[in-house]
């Protein structure tokens, strides 16, 4: 069994905002344990058997689906030939941070399982790219607009749940105010601007908010004319996450009517990244998009 190099650094550079994201840390640390296991020539079942783990526990830890206890981590590191506080210290420090509760767990009462992966990881991204064919992207919505979108959705949520979902969206947006916030590149279908969601006043305030957000250096907004979005044919809401660290794979989130797909499969991610590239190249420039927003705002302001 090949032992890991005791002098090899765990990480080549600081993790940055990822250190404040327990979900991202669990994924990264699980990936490191997987690398060590493969280098040691072991299968997950071998590790489960040698350490007395329940079936598939090793695989769940490596996938970030199972919180890794300190004792389990130390046992795994010893099995893989990693000894000494100097070598394991950084890993164990990050492991402790991965045990902190994620901020979004306080909204678990209104957070759908299919939406959780996006909410959990978007704050750790270096760049967020999103296209919305029906509504203003969630990270750019005003509270009133969000409430109107929720009310228009299927199911007829109780008033309390609707308020909680608005609060959740506002908390997600606050991540854009942090010093190391992700860069946001949003493309909105032109048809979104033609729908007065929530009424004229709500839409006017929403357009004013978009123009204000466009002044931020880390926010880019483009409008995709109807003929352009129709030619590219994405047809659904898409969010692409790119992480600064190679330890986290790019991801894509596809939103459907009643569920969604979250994937880190390279083929799927590359396909939608390419579609976003083509859409961005054909969409209006940010300057042109701002003119369209102002024109629509003026139209809504006319009695």
Coordinates of C-alpha atoms in Angstrom, one line a residue, residues 19-181:
X19 CA -13.8 28.3 4.3
X20 CA -17.1 30.0 5.3
X21 CA -19.2 27.4 3.4
X22 CA -19.6 24.1 5.4
X23 CA -21.2 22.3 2.4
X24 CA -18.3 23.2 0.1
X25 CA -15.8 22.2 2.7
X26 CA -17.4 18.8 3.1
X27 CA -17.2 18.2 -0.6
X28 CA -13.5 19.3 -0.8
X29 CA -12.4 17.3 2.2
X30 CA -14.3 14.3 0.9
X31 CA -12.5 14.6 -2.4
X32 CA -9.2 14.7 -0.6
X33 CA -10.0 11.5 1.3
X34 CA -11.0 9.9 -2.0
X35 CA -7.6 10.9 -3.6
X36 CA -5.8 9.4 -0.6
X37 CA -7.8 6.2 -0.8
X38 CA -7.1 5.7 -4.5
X39 CA -3.4 6.4 -3.9
X40 CA -3.4 3.7 -1.2
X41 CA -4.9 1.2 -3.7
X42 CA -8.1 0.7 -1.7
X43 CA -11.8 0.4 -2.6
X44 CA -14.5 2.0 -0.5
X45 CA -15.7 -1.4 0.7
X46 CA -12.1 -2.3 1.8
X47 CA -12.1 0.9 4.0
X48 CA -15.5 0.2 5.4
X49 CA -14.4 -3.3 6.4
X50 CA -11.0 -2.4 7.9
X51 CA -12.4 0.5 10.0
X52 CA -15.7 -1.2 10.9
X53 CA -17.8 1.4 9.1
X54 CA -21.3 0.7 8.1
X55 CA -21.8 -0.2 4.4
X56 CA -21.1 2.7 2.0
X57 CA -20.1 5.1 4.8
X58 CA -16.7 5.8 3.1
X59 CA -18.4 6.6 -0.2
X60 CA -20.9 9.0 1.6
X61 CA -18.1 10.8 3.3
X62 CA -16.2 11.2 0.1
X63 CA -19.3 12.6 -1.7
X64 CA -19.8 15.1 1.2
X65 CA -23.2 13.5 2.0
X66 CA -22.1 12.2 5.4
X67 CA -20.5 14.5 8.0
X68 CA -17.1 13.1 8.9
X69 CA -16.5 12.8 12.6
X70 CA -13.1 13.7 14.0
X71 CA -12.3 10.1 15.1
X72 CA -13.3 8.8 11.7
X73 CA -11.2 11.3 9.9
X74 CA -8.1 10.4 12.0
X75 CA -8.7 6.7 11.4
X76 CA -9.0 7.3 7.6
X77 CA -5.8 9.4 7.6
X78 CA -3.9 6.8 9.5
X79 CA -5.1 4.1 7.2
X80 CA -3.9 6.1 4.2
X81 CA -0.5 6.7 5.7
X82 CA -1.0 10.3 6.8
X83 CA 0.6 10.7 10.3
X84 CA 1.5 13.6 12.5
X85 CA -0.1 16.9 13.5
X86 CA 1.9 18.9 11.0
X87 CA 0.5 16.9 8.1
X88 CA -3.1 16.4 9.4
X89 CA -3.5 19.7 11.2
X90 CA -4.9 21.7 8.3
X91 CA -7.2 19.0 7.3
X92 CA -8.6 18.7 10.9
X93 CA -9.0 22.4 11.2
X94 CA -11.1 22.6 8.1
X95 CA -13.0 19.5 9.2
X96 CA -14.1 21.3 12.4
X97 CA -15.3 24.3 10.3
X98 CA -17.2 21.9 8.0
X99 CA -19.2 20.9 11.1
X100 CA -20.7 24.4 11.5
X101 CA -24.4 24.7 10.5
X102 CA -25.0 26.1 7.1
X103 CA -26.8 29.5 7.2
X104 CA -29.6 28.2 5.0
X105 CA -30.6 25.4 7.3
X106 CA -32.7 27.8 9.3
X107 CA -34.9 28.0 6.2
X108 CA -35.3 24.2 5.8
X109 CA -39.0 24.6 6.5
X110 CA -39.5 26.3 3.1
X111 CA -36.4 25.2 1.2
X112 CA -37.1 22.4 -1.3
X113 CA -34.7 19.5 -1.5
X114 CA -34.1 20.1 -5.2
X115 CA -33.2 23.7 -4.6
X116 CA -30.8 23.0 -1.7
X117 CA -27.6 22.2 -3.7
X118 CA -27.7 25.6 -5.5
X119 CA -28.4 27.6 -2.3
X120 CA -25.7 25.6 -0.5
X121 CA -22.9 26.3 -3.0
X122 CA -23.6 29.5 -4.8
X123 CA -21.9 31.6 -2.0
X124 CA -18.7 29.6 -2.5
X125 CA -18.5 30.2 -6.2
X126 CA -16.1 32.6 -7.8
X127 CA -18.5 33.3 -10.7
X128 CA -22.3 32.8 -11.1
X129 CA -23.7 32.8 -14.6
X130 CA -27.5 32.7 -15.0
X131 CA -30.1 32.9 -17.7
X132 CA -33.8 33.4 -16.9
X133 CA -36.5 33.1 -19.6
X134 CA -39.5 33.9 -17.4
X135 CA -38.5 36.0 -14.4
X136 CA -35.8 38.3 -13.2
X137 CA -33.1 36.1 -11.7
X138 CA -33.6 35.5 -8.0
X139 CA -30.3 37.1 -6.9
X140 CA -31.5 40.4 -8.6
X141 CA -35.2 40.4 -7.4
X142 CA -36.7 43.0 -5.1
X143 CA -38.7 41.6 -2.1
X144 CA -42.0 42.8 -3.7
X145 CA -41.2 41.1 -7.0
X146 CA -40.2 37.9 -5.3
X147 CA -43.4 37.9 -3.4
X148 CA -45.4 38.4 -6.6
X149 CA -43.5 35.5 -8.3
X150 CA -44.2 33.2 -5.3
X151 CA -47.9 34.1 -5.3
X152 CA -48.1 33.3 -9.0
X153 CA -46.5 29.9 -8.6
X154 CA -48.3 26.6 -8.2
X155 CA -49.7 25.3 -5.0
X156 CA -50.9 28.4 -3.2
X157 CA -48.5 28.7 -0.4
X158 CA -49.6 29.9 3.1
X159 CA -48.8 33.5 3.7
X160 CA -46.2 32.6 6.4
X161 CA -44.3 30.3 4.0
X162 CA -44.4 32.9 1.2
X163 CA -42.8 35.5 3.6
X164 CA -40.2 33.0 4.6
X165 CA -39.3 32.3 1.0
X166 CA -38.9 36.0 0.4
X167 CA -36.6 36.3 3.4
X168 CA -34.5 33.3 2.1
X169 CA -34.0 35.0 -1.2
X170 CA -32.9 38.2 0.5
X171 CA -30.4 36.2 2.5
X172 CA -29.0 34.7 -0.7
X173 CA -28.7 38.2 -2.2
X174 CA -26.7 39.4 0.8
X175 CA -23.8 37.2 -0.3
X176 CA -23.3 39.6 -3.1
X177 CA -22.5 42.3 -0.6
X178 CA -19.5 40.5 0.9
X179 CA -15.9 41.6 0.0
X180 CA -15.2 38.3 -1.7
X181 CA -18.6 38.0 -3.3

